[in-house]
Tab-separated table of C-alpha atoms and ligand atoms in Angstrom:
chain	number	residue	atom	x	y	z
A	1	MET	CA	109.535	133.490	102.414
A	2	THR	CA	111.255	130.854	100.293
A	3	PRO	CA	108.964	127.885	99.723
A	4	GLN	CA	110.188	124.556	101.120
A	5	HIS	CA	109.951	121.519	98.822
A	6	PRO	CA	110.181	118.463	101.107
A	7	GLN	CA	111.283	115.267	99.359
A	8	HIS	CA	110.210	112.786	102.010
A	9	LEU	CA	107.706	112.571	104.855
A	10	ASP	CA	110.638	112.900	107.293
A	11	ASP	CA	111.347	116.342	105.774
A	12	VAL	CA	107.674	117.255	106.249
A	13	LEU	CA	107.838	116.087	109.882
A	14	SER	CA	110.899	118.268	110.538
A	15	LEU	CA	109.202	121.303	108.957
A	16	ILE	CA	106.196	120.768	111.223
A	17	LYS	CA	108.346	120.290	114.359
A	18	ASP	CA	110.352	123.443	113.532
A	19	ALA	CA	107.142	125.405	113.050
A	20	MET	CA	105.793	124.105	116.367
A	21	ALA	CA	109.046	125.105	118.109
A	22	ASP	CA	108.945	128.595	116.522
A	23	GLY	CA	105.203	129.097	116.991
A	24	ALA	CA	104.939	129.477	113.202
A	25	ALA	CA	102.338	128.267	110.672
A	26	LEU	CA	102.733	126.431	107.370
A	27	ALA	CA	100.893	127.186	104.108
A	28	ILE	CA	100.557	123.795	102.410
A	29	VAL	CA	100.092	123.448	98.669
A	30	GLY	CA	100.311	120.595	96.241
A	31	HIS	CA	100.712	122.320	92.859
A	32	GLY	CA	98.867	125.420	94.052
A	33	SER	CA	96.166	125.470	91.369
A	34	LYS	CA	93.438	125.857	94.005
A	35	SER	CA	95.050	128.530	96.097
A	36	ASP	CA	92.028	130.665	95.245
A	37	TRP	CA	89.656	128.262	97.008
A	38	GLY	CA	88.919	129.371	100.518
A	39	TYR	CA	91.249	131.799	102.284
A	40	PRO	CA	94.946	132.418	101.742
A	41	VAL	CA	97.015	131.328	104.753
A	42	ALA	CA	98.575	134.563	105.986
A	43	GLU	CA	102.104	134.958	107.435
A	44	ALA	CA	102.906	131.279	107.023
A	45	ARG	CA	105.927	129.387	105.755
A	46	PRO	CA	105.100	128.101	102.264
A	47	VAL	CA	105.485	124.339	101.831
A	48	VAL	CA	105.072	122.936	98.306
A	49	LEU	CA	104.527	119.182	98.041
A	50	ASP	CA	105.327	118.782	94.318
A	51	ARG	CA	108.427	116.699	95.087
A	52	LEU	CA	106.469	114.116	97.070
A	53	SER	CA	105.826	112.641	93.649
A	54	GLY	CA	105.773	109.317	91.764
A	55	VAL	CA	103.839	106.080	91.302
A	56	ILE	CA	104.891	103.665	94.106
A	57	ASP	CA	102.863	100.587	93.149
A	58	TYR	CA	100.144	99.900	90.558
A	59	GLN	CA	98.314	96.554	90.464
A	60	PRO	CA	95.676	96.994	87.739
A	61	GLU	CA	94.390	93.427	88.212
A	62	GLU	CA	93.733	94.298	91.910
A	63	LEU	CA	92.375	97.766	90.979
A	64	ILE	CA	94.886	99.354	93.354
A	65	LEU	CA	97.145	102.345	92.714
A	66	THR	CA	99.639	103.618	95.288
A	67	VAL	CA	101.197	107.013	94.555
A	68	ARG	CA	102.760	109.937	96.384
A	69	ALA	CA	100.448	112.899	97.048
A	70	GLY	CA	102.372	115.432	94.971
A	71	THR	CA	102.035	113.349	91.817
A	72	ALA	CA	100.536	115.367	88.959
A	73	MET	CA	97.088	114.406	87.724
A	74	THR	CA	98.479	114.185	84.201
A	75	GLU	CA	100.985	111.516	85.279
A	76	ILE	CA	98.282	109.552	87.086
A	77	ASN	CA	95.887	109.721	84.145
A	78	LYS	CA	98.656	108.552	81.823
A	79	ALA	CA	99.411	105.508	84.025
A	80	LEU	CA	95.709	104.640	84.276
A	81	ALA	CA	95.066	105.093	80.559
A	82	LYS	CA	97.835	102.564	79.736
A	83	GLN	CA	95.792	99.956	81.664
A	84	ASN	CA	92.454	101.226	80.324
A	85	GLN	CA	91.474	102.197	83.874
A	86	MET	CA	90.197	105.368	85.538
A	87	LEU	CA	89.432	107.078	88.842
A	88	GLY	CA	85.730	106.292	89.320
A	89	PHE	CA	85.007	109.644	90.989
A	90	GLU	CA	85.919	111.411	87.749
A	91	PRO	CA	88.026	114.348	89.130
A	92	PRO	CA	87.105	117.352	86.966
A	93	ASP	CA	89.679	119.118	84.831
A	94	LEU	CA	89.196	122.736	85.908
A	95	GLY	CA	91.637	124.123	83.345
A	96	GLU	CA	89.067	126.140	81.411
A	97	LEU	CA	87.351	127.415	84.543
A	98	TYR	CA	90.594	128.821	85.861
A	99	GLY	CA	91.813	129.893	82.454
A	100	ALA	CA	95.027	128.591	81.026
A	101	ASN	CA	96.422	132.107	81.398
A	102	ASN	CA	95.910	132.053	85.156
A	103	PRO	CA	99.480	131.675	86.495
A	104	SER	CA	98.440	129.225	89.216
A	105	SER	CA	96.453	127.127	86.774
A	106	ASN	CA	98.052	123.723	86.296
A	107	LYS	CA	96.815	120.197	86.284
A	108	GLY	CA	97.148	119.861	89.996
A	109	SER	CA	98.149	116.931	92.183
A	110	ILE	CA	96.279	113.892	93.477
A	111	GLY	CA	96.866	115.172	97.007
A	112	GLY	CA	95.090	118.397	96.033
A	113	VAL	CA	92.217	116.461	94.452
A	114	LEU	CA	91.723	114.387	97.618
A	115	ALA	CA	92.268	117.246	100.078
A	116	THR	CA	89.504	119.163	98.253
A	117	ASN	CA	87.401	115.998	97.714
A	118	LEU	CA	87.039	117.097	94.102
A	119	SER	CA	84.524	114.781	92.391
A	120	GLY	CA	82.889	114.884	88.956
A	121	SER	CA	79.570	113.808	87.400
A	122	ARG	CA	79.966	110.071	88.169
A	123	ARG	CA	79.945	111.033	91.849
A	124	LEU	CA	76.167	110.568	91.586
A	125	THR	CA	76.480	106.770	91.335
A	126	ALA	CA	80.142	105.833	91.946
A	127	GLY	CA	80.809	107.983	95.032
A	128	ALA	CA	83.133	110.877	95.791
A	129	ALA	CA	86.928	111.085	95.952
A	130	ARG	CA	86.778	110.102	99.630
A	131	ASP	CA	85.126	106.790	98.692
A	132	PHE	CA	88.131	105.809	96.549
A	133	LEU	CA	90.840	106.580	99.095
A	134	LEU	CA	91.726	103.185	100.575
A	135	GLY	CA	94.594	104.324	102.751
A	136	PHE	CA	97.309	106.876	103.277
A	137	GLU	CA	100.341	107.809	105.314
A	138	ALA	CA	100.632	111.367	106.602
A	139	ALA	CA	102.135	113.782	109.074
A	140	SER	CA	99.803	115.401	111.589
A	141	GLY	CA	100.130	118.952	112.874
A	142	ARG	CA	101.663	117.412	116.022
A	143	GLY	CA	104.616	116.274	113.916
A	144	GLU	CA	103.522	112.625	114.186
A	145	ARG	CA	103.698	110.126	111.313
A	146	PHE	CA	100.533	107.996	111.043
A	147	ARG	CA	98.835	105.576	108.676
A	148	SER	CA	95.127	105.024	108.044
A	149	GLY	CA	93.454	102.340	105.993
A	150	GLY	CA	95.452	100.078	103.710
A	151	LYS	CA	95.442	98.422	100.326
A	152	VAL	CA	92.126	96.648	100.499
A	153	VAL	CA	88.612	98.051	100.548
A	154	LYS	CA	87.697	97.164	104.155
A	155	ASN	CA	90.905	97.590	106.140
A	156	VAL	CA	89.915	100.242	108.612
A	157	THR	CA	89.899	99.698	112.351
A	158	GLY	CA	88.561	102.604	114.369
A	159	TYR	CA	87.673	105.947	112.781
A	160	ASP	CA	87.844	106.008	108.978
A	161	LEU	CA	90.373	108.841	108.725
A	162	SER	CA	90.434	108.545	104.929
A	163	LYS	CA	86.933	109.949	104.874
A	164	LEU	CA	87.979	112.769	107.251
A	165	ILE	CA	91.145	113.833	105.431
A	166	CYS	CA	89.298	114.215	102.121
A	167	GLY	CA	87.917	117.714	101.953
A	168	SER	CA	90.054	118.959	104.872
A	169	PHE	CA	92.158	121.238	102.653
A	170	GLY	CA	95.449	120.363	104.344
A	171	THR	CA	94.251	121.638	107.725
A	172	LEU	CA	94.549	118.299	109.599
A	173	ALA	CA	97.541	116.486	108.128
A	174	ILE	CA	99.905	116.381	105.158
A	175	MET	CA	99.475	113.239	103.044
A	176	ASP	CA	102.369	111.491	101.338
A	177	GLU	CA	101.732	107.875	100.323
A	178	ILE	CA	98.171	107.414	99.033
A	179	THR	CA	96.399	104.196	97.941
A	180	LEU	CA	93.418	104.546	95.625
A	181	LYS	CA	90.864	102.133	94.248
A	182	THR	CA	90.814	102.266	90.455
A	183	LEU	CA	88.096	101.056	88.049
A	184	PRO	CA	88.198	99.640	84.509
A	185	LYS	CA	87.165	102.216	81.929
A	186	PRO	CA	83.705	101.406	80.510
A	187	GLU	CA	83.757	99.645	77.125
A	188	ALA	CA	81.050	101.977	75.842
A	189	THR	CA	79.441	105.257	76.795
A	190	LYS	CA	76.220	106.634	75.423
A	191	SER	CA	74.056	109.549	76.496
A	192	LEU	CA	70.351	110.123	76.134
A	193	ILE	CA	68.832	113.581	75.930
A	194	PHE	CA	65.259	114.397	76.813
A	195	PRO	CA	63.426	117.738	76.619
A	196	ALA	CA	61.657	118.976	79.766
A	197	ASP	CA	59.314	121.904	80.386
A	198	ASP	CA	61.081	123.158	83.495
A	199	LEU	CA	63.569	122.256	86.226
A	200	ALA	CA	60.978	120.476	88.365
A	201	ALA	CA	59.799	118.321	85.444
A	202	ALA	CA	63.430	117.582	84.539
A	203	GLY	CA	64.155	116.502	88.121
A	204	LYS	CA	61.100	114.225	88.210
A	205	HIS	CA	62.105	112.701	84.858
A	206	ILE	CA	65.580	111.878	86.165
A	207	ALA	CA	64.170	110.447	89.407
A	208	ALA	CA	61.919	108.160	87.355
A	209	ILE	CA	64.850	107.004	85.207
A	210	LEU	CA	67.045	106.406	88.304
A	211	ALA	CA	64.237	104.213	89.660
A	212	THR	CA	64.465	101.907	86.631
A	213	PRO	CA	67.006	99.045	86.496
A	214	HIS	CA	68.930	100.862	83.712
A	215	GLU	CA	71.573	102.421	85.998
A	216	PRO	CA	72.661	105.715	84.528
A	217	SER	CA	76.165	106.689	85.699
A	218	ALA	CA	75.390	110.413	85.592
A	219	ALA	CA	72.433	112.767	85.136
A	220	ALA	CA	72.414	116.510	84.457
A	221	ILE	CA	69.957	119.278	83.589
A	222	LEU	CA	70.845	122.106	81.196
A	223	PRO	CA	68.604	125.161	80.790
A	224	ALA	CA	68.129	126.272	77.165
A	225	ASP	CA	71.038	128.760	77.191
A	226	MET	CA	73.472	126.154	78.542
A	227	ALA	CA	72.136	123.494	76.159
A	228	ALA	CA	72.681	125.907	73.261
A	229	LYS	CA	76.271	126.468	74.438
A	230	ALA	CA	76.742	122.705	74.317
A	231	GLY	CA	75.331	122.637	70.795
A	232	TYR	CA	71.793	121.434	71.579
A	233	ASP	CA	68.992	123.850	70.678
A	234	MET	CA	66.216	123.190	73.133
A	235	ALA	CA	63.096	125.237	73.844
A	236	LYS	CA	63.293	124.835	77.605
A	237	MET	CA	65.321	122.257	79.554
A	238	LEU	CA	67.616	119.454	78.451
A	239	VAL	CA	67.887	116.324	80.579
A	240	VAL	CA	71.155	114.454	79.931
A	241	ILE	CA	71.522	110.833	81.059
A	242	ARG	CA	74.828	108.941	80.713
A	243	LEU	CA	74.998	105.177	80.369
A	244	GLU	CA	78.313	103.353	80.707
A	245	GLY	CA	79.413	99.717	80.572
A	246	PHE	CA	79.674	96.877	78.038
A	247	ALA	CA	78.376	97.952	74.629
A	248	ILE	CA	75.643	95.320	74.481
A	249	SER	CA	74.348	96.412	77.884
A	250	VAL	CA	74.603	100.133	77.126
A	251	ASN	CA	72.671	99.689	73.876
A	252	ALA	CA	69.953	97.586	75.531
A	253	ARG	CA	69.522	100.068	78.372
A	254	ALA	CA	69.420	102.996	75.962
A	255	ASP	CA	66.776	101.306	73.834
A	256	ALA	CA	64.715	100.460	76.925
A	257	LEU	CA	64.798	104.041	78.248
A	258	LEU	CA	63.991	105.547	74.855
A	259	ALA	CA	61.044	103.127	74.601
A	260	LEU	CA	59.906	104.054	78.125
A	261	TYR	CA	60.078	107.830	77.699
A	262	ALA	CA	58.925	109.623	74.535
A	263	GLY	CA	60.779	112.461	72.873
A	264	GLY	CA	64.234	111.256	73.817
A	265	ASP	CA	67.255	110.988	71.564
A	266	GLU	CA	70.636	109.322	71.897
A	267	ILE	CA	74.072	110.757	71.266
A	268	ASP	CA	77.027	108.533	70.520
A	269	ASP	CA	80.164	107.874	72.521
A	270	LYS	CA	82.269	110.730	71.108
A	271	ALA	CA	79.543	113.387	71.341
A	272	SER	CA	78.607	112.059	74.763
A	273	GLN	CA	82.180	112.375	76.069
A	274	SER	CA	82.542	115.970	74.885
A	275	LEU	CA	79.154	116.957	76.325
A	276	TRP	CA	80.079	115.520	79.730
A	277	GLN	CA	83.437	117.267	79.698
A	278	LEU	CA	81.562	120.571	79.342
A	279	ILE	CA	79.352	119.600	82.287
A	280	THR	CA	81.885	117.924	84.620
A	281	ASN	CA	84.653	120.485	84.049
A	282	THR	CA	82.297	123.483	84.499
A	283	VAL	CA	83.294	124.728	81.039
A	284	LEU	CA	79.700	125.886	80.442
A	285	LEU	CA	80.232	128.744	82.922
A	286	ALA	CA	83.945	129.379	82.359
A	287	ASP	CA	83.224	132.625	80.438
A	288	SER	CA	81.226	134.078	83.353
A	289	GLN	CA	82.020	137.687	84.361
A	290	GLY	CA	80.478	137.104	87.790
A	291	ASP	CA	81.182	134.672	90.638
A	292	ILE	CA	80.938	130.904	90.268
A	293	TRP	CA	79.158	129.093	93.085
A	294	LYS	CA	79.053	125.336	93.675
A	295	VAL	CA	75.910	124.403	95.588
A	296	SER	CA	75.077	120.969	97.033
A	297	CYS	CA	71.385	120.710	97.883
A	298	PRO	CA	68.524	118.196	97.995
A	299	ALA	CA	67.742	117.552	94.290
A	300	THR	CA	64.031	118.135	94.907
A	301	ALA	CA	64.777	121.575	96.378
A	302	ALA	CA	66.664	122.766	93.272
A	303	PRO	CA	63.573	124.269	91.503
A	304	ALA	CA	62.633	126.387	94.548
A	305	ILE	CA	66.258	127.492	95.053
A	306	ILE	CA	66.613	128.551	91.428
A	307	GLN	CA	63.248	130.365	91.510
A	308	GLY	CA	64.305	132.112	94.740
A	309	LEU	CA	67.456	133.389	93.004
A	310	LYS	CA	65.575	134.477	89.895
A	311	ASP	CA	63.235	136.488	92.150
A	312	ILE	CA	66.128	138.495	93.642
A	313	LEU	CA	68.101	139.110	90.438
A	314	PRO	CA	67.434	142.247	88.348
A	315	LYS	CA	64.947	141.431	85.566
A	316	ASP	CA	67.539	142.238	82.891
A	317	LEU	CA	70.004	139.771	84.413
A	318	PRO	CA	68.897	136.207	83.619
A	319	LEU	CA	70.313	133.560	85.999
A	320	ARG	CA	72.976	131.400	84.343
A	321	TYR	CA	73.195	127.961	85.906
A	322	TYR	CA	72.999	124.233	85.342
A	323	ALA	CA	72.585	121.134	87.477
A	324	ASP	CA	74.627	117.944	87.783
A	325	TRP	CA	74.255	114.952	90.132
A	326	ALA	CA	70.565	114.593	89.133
A	327	GLY	CA	69.886	118.110	90.456
A	328	GLY	CA	71.815	117.752	93.731
A	329	LEU	CA	74.690	119.915	92.478
A	330	LEU	CA	74.011	123.411	91.122
A	331	TRP	CA	76.652	125.443	89.318
A	332	LEU	CA	75.640	129.109	89.531
A	333	ASP	CA	76.869	132.353	87.994
A	334	LEU	CA	75.995	135.249	90.361
A	335	PRO	CA	77.009	138.918	90.249
A	336	SER	CA	80.079	139.775	92.362
A	337	GLN	CA	79.815	141.874	95.486
A	338	VAL	CA	82.328	144.630	94.793
A	339	THR	CA	81.435	147.082	97.560
A	340	PRO	CA	79.777	146.604	100.964
A	341	ALA	CA	76.730	148.385	99.571
A	342	ASP	CA	76.297	145.923	96.718
A	343	VAL	CA	73.650	143.217	96.979
A	344	ALA	CA	75.242	140.254	98.775
A	345	TYR	CA	73.919	137.594	96.406
A	346	GLY	CA	76.060	134.968	98.133
A	347	ALA	CA	74.436	135.669	101.486
A	348	ARG	CA	70.982	135.695	99.851
A	349	LEU	CA	71.799	132.381	98.189
A	350	ARG	CA	72.680	130.842	101.569
A	351	GLN	CA	69.444	132.161	103.061
A	352	ILE	CA	67.421	130.662	100.205
A	353	LEU	CA	69.258	127.362	100.744
A	354	ALA	CA	68.444	127.472	104.462
A	355	ASP	CA	64.784	128.126	103.609
A	356	HIS	CA	64.668	125.048	101.317
A	357	GLY	CA	66.127	122.160	103.241
A	358	GLY	CA	69.683	123.419	103.630
A	359	GLY	CA	72.826	122.660	101.650
A	360	PHE	CA	76.345	123.892	101.030
A	361	ALA	CA	77.229	126.884	98.898
A	362	GLN	CA	80.950	127.173	98.116
A	363	LEU	CA	82.390	130.198	96.337
A	364	ILE	CA	84.525	128.579	93.636
A	365	ARG	CA	85.731	131.540	91.576
A	366	ASP	CA	85.382	135.233	92.447
A	367	SER	CA	88.628	137.098	91.538
A	368	ASN	CA	89.192	137.620	95.294
A	369	ILE	CA	86.503	140.294	95.743
A	370	THR	CA	83.267	138.790	97.033
A	371	ARG	CA	85.109	136.657	99.623
A	372	GLN	CA	86.079	139.883	101.417
A	373	TYR	CA	82.422	140.248	102.369
A	374	LEU	CA	81.334	136.670	103.027
A	375	PRO	CA	82.782	133.237	103.848
A	376	ALA	CA	83.928	131.254	100.812
A	377	PHE	CA	82.935	127.993	102.506
A	378	GLN	CA	79.423	127.399	103.855
A	379	PRO	CA	79.442	128.677	107.466
A	380	LEU	CA	79.132	125.893	110.039
A	381	ALA	CA	76.372	125.617	112.597
A	382	ASP	CA	77.609	126.105	116.176
A	383	ALA	CA	77.676	122.408	117.100
A	384	GLN	CA	79.468	121.564	113.841
A	385	PHE	CA	81.919	124.422	114.369
A	386	GLY	CA	82.685	123.150	117.869
A	387	LEU	CA	83.291	119.632	116.548
A	388	HIS	CA	85.522	120.962	113.759
A	389	LYS	CA	87.560	122.960	116.264
A	390	ARG	CA	88.040	119.918	118.497
A	391	ILE	CA	88.978	117.646	115.581
A	392	LYS	CA	91.467	120.290	114.405
A	393	ALA	CA	92.895	120.493	117.925
A	394	ALA	CA	93.306	116.703	118.006
A	395	PHE	CA	95.333	116.694	114.788
A	396	ASP	CA	96.967	120.120	115.041
A	397	PRO	CA	96.706	121.740	118.498
A	398	MET	CA	99.040	124.634	117.639
A	399	ARG	CA	97.234	125.358	114.324
A	400	VAL	CA	100.436	124.839	112.321
A	401	LEU	CA	98.728	123.469	109.177
A	402	ASN	CA	96.909	125.951	106.941
A	403	PRO	CA	95.277	127.933	109.784
A	404	GLY	CA	92.138	129.806	108.590
A	405	ARG	CA	92.254	128.125	105.151
A	406	MET	CA	88.644	126.985	105.359
A	407	HIS	CA	87.133	128.835	108.321
A	408	HIS	CA	88.508	131.644	110.433
A	409	ASP	CA	89.636	130.370	113.863
A	410	ILE	CA	90.102	126.777	112.682
B	1	LIG	C1	93.164	115.833	84.137
B	1	LIG	C2	92.987	117.008	85.050
B	1	LIG	C3	93.340	118.252	84.611
B	1	LIG	C4	93.174	119.352	85.453
B	1	LIG	N1	93.550	120.553	84.987
B	1	LIG	C5	93.407	121.611	85.774
B	1	LIG	C6	93.828	122.872	85.335
B	1	LIG	O1	94.314	123.046	84.226
B	1	LIG	N2	93.649	123.935	86.156
B	1	LIG	C7	93.112	123.773	87.393
B	1	LIG	O2	92.972	124.755	88.127
B	1	LIG	N3	92.721	122.562	87.866
B	1	LIG	C8	92.866	121.492	87.075
B	1	LIG	N4	92.460	120.284	87.519
B	1	LIG	C9	91.866	120.148	88.844
B	1	LIG	C10	92.987	120.011	89.874
B	1	LIG	O3	93.674	118.826	89.695
B	1	LIG	C11	92.364	119.942	91.218
B	1	LIG	O4	91.696	121.128	91.446
B	1	LIG	C12	93.301	119.682	92.355
B	1	LIG	O5	92.524	119.708	93.505
B	1	LIG	C13	94.328	120.737	92.510
B	1	LIG	O6	95.500	120.154	92.986
B	1	LIG	P1	96.655	121.102	93.504
B	1	LIG	O7	97.787	120.249	93.857
B	1	LIG	O8	96.912	122.215	92.555
B	1	LIG	O9	95.952	121.666	94.800
B	1	LIG	P2	96.437	122.856	95.711
B	1	LIG	O10	95.788	124.122	95.251
B	1	LIG	O11	97.912	122.854	95.810
B	1	LIG	O12	95.826	122.375	97.109
B	1	LIG	C14	94.435	122.340	97.305
B	1	LIG	C15	94.224	122.069	98.791
B	1	LIG	O13	94.692	120.761	99.096
B	1	LIG	C16	95.667	120.794	100.147
B	1	LIG	N5	96.660	119.773	99.831
B	1	LIG	C17	97.352	119.620	98.665
B	1	LIG	N6	98.170	118.542	98.749
B	1	LIG	C18	97.991	118.005	99.997
B	1	LIG	C19	98.558	116.881	100.708
B	1	LIG	N7	99.463	116.100	100.157
B	1	LIG	N8	98.142	116.637	101.978
B	1	LIG	C20	97.205	117.427	102.564
B	1	LIG	N9	96.640	118.509	101.953
B	1	LIG	C21	97.024	118.787	100.693
B	1	LIG	C22	96.242	122.189	100.121
B	1	LIG	O14	96.704	122.557	101.399
B	1	LIG	C23	95.031	123.020	99.693
B	1	LIG	O15	94.249	123.349	100.825
B	1	LIG	C24	92.635	119.182	86.734
B	1	LIG	C25	92.261	117.913	87.180
B	1	LIG	C26	92.426	116.846	86.326
B	1	LIG	C27	91.969	115.504	86.791
């Protein structure tokens, strides 16, 4: 089927109305770099949103950027860089993870970033993509044009649909005009590294630092093998703390933390930036031969979850992983499930998560094998599933938009 490239929201509305009339479905992509996330939308008319593109309005003094959803991330980053500003939620550059030679690998669109709620290491303190979406205009699966939010931080009457649309993977509505909150880039960045005996000690160390008034913007934990990959030879664990802001403040906070906690060391702006790119962009696991899992869990549960996985892996297969968001985000490298008889490490992972306070395990990269045996997205509890179905029905009763993209039957 020839992909449609709508130029305006009116074109999108007509495509939706035609699909409703024909009882057809639409497969919605921005630039298609995340087509591997979740499930392909079968037997659907492909709609590519790359021509819903361009900066509509940028008021750096108001920290407001209005763009069209198909605008490439490279174009947005260029516009922001000119004004020394950034997207506070630090959308990760997943180029290495998906391999430049992967045909669908490109820089992606802002619509794709928001629809997947893709957020980097500063999510720990600044918030996720959904917290920076001030407003948008979109077309629902009913073929209705609607607006939510606006151009100021608190401009929402009724349900905050901006929060709902982020992470909905194009299953509820197709965004066009988007207004984002921007932030000034920090004048200085510095990172502190501390050794730790194990994951639990590393987590406690970070919790203690987060309880001080020194406001790290990000905190990660690298086991020795990951630290070595980043160029830091550590016996056991490496705690990485990022400080951002005015230079005088960053230096004072760094000095205070290094005085408070022995054994620490600081790395300068340049080294700090490259270390965080390895962490935020999941480059540390890009060479994995197995499956990449993204797990959100209570930070205090991370040690038990990791130990649970180590207990089920063959002794000659050490677990490759690291933690971001102060331990609340685990990036895992697990063996693929190639045949039904193979150990379903993904299912075991979800059981271990359920046994330790719950969480979300998303299959991020698996060369389309493991997902044949288990859901790529964390399965929903019955009540949640029912709510999701009813919300979907409210936005898209005929399941025109990306049916089955996230969960079968939704
Ligand atoms: C600087 C930078 C560089 C990057 N480089 C790479 C890279 O090289 N390779 C890589 O893989 N990733 C890269 N990324 C990450 C990439 O931008 C994100 O993964 C982004 O989510 C993908 O956008 P896309 O348009 O390709 O998404 P798609 O794969 O097209 O869509 C993802 C999901 O969002 C939905 N969606 C898309 N647009 C809309 C819309 N307008 N309304 C509603 N739903 C929508 C789709 O239906 C789909 O479910 C980079 C990010 C940044 C910030």
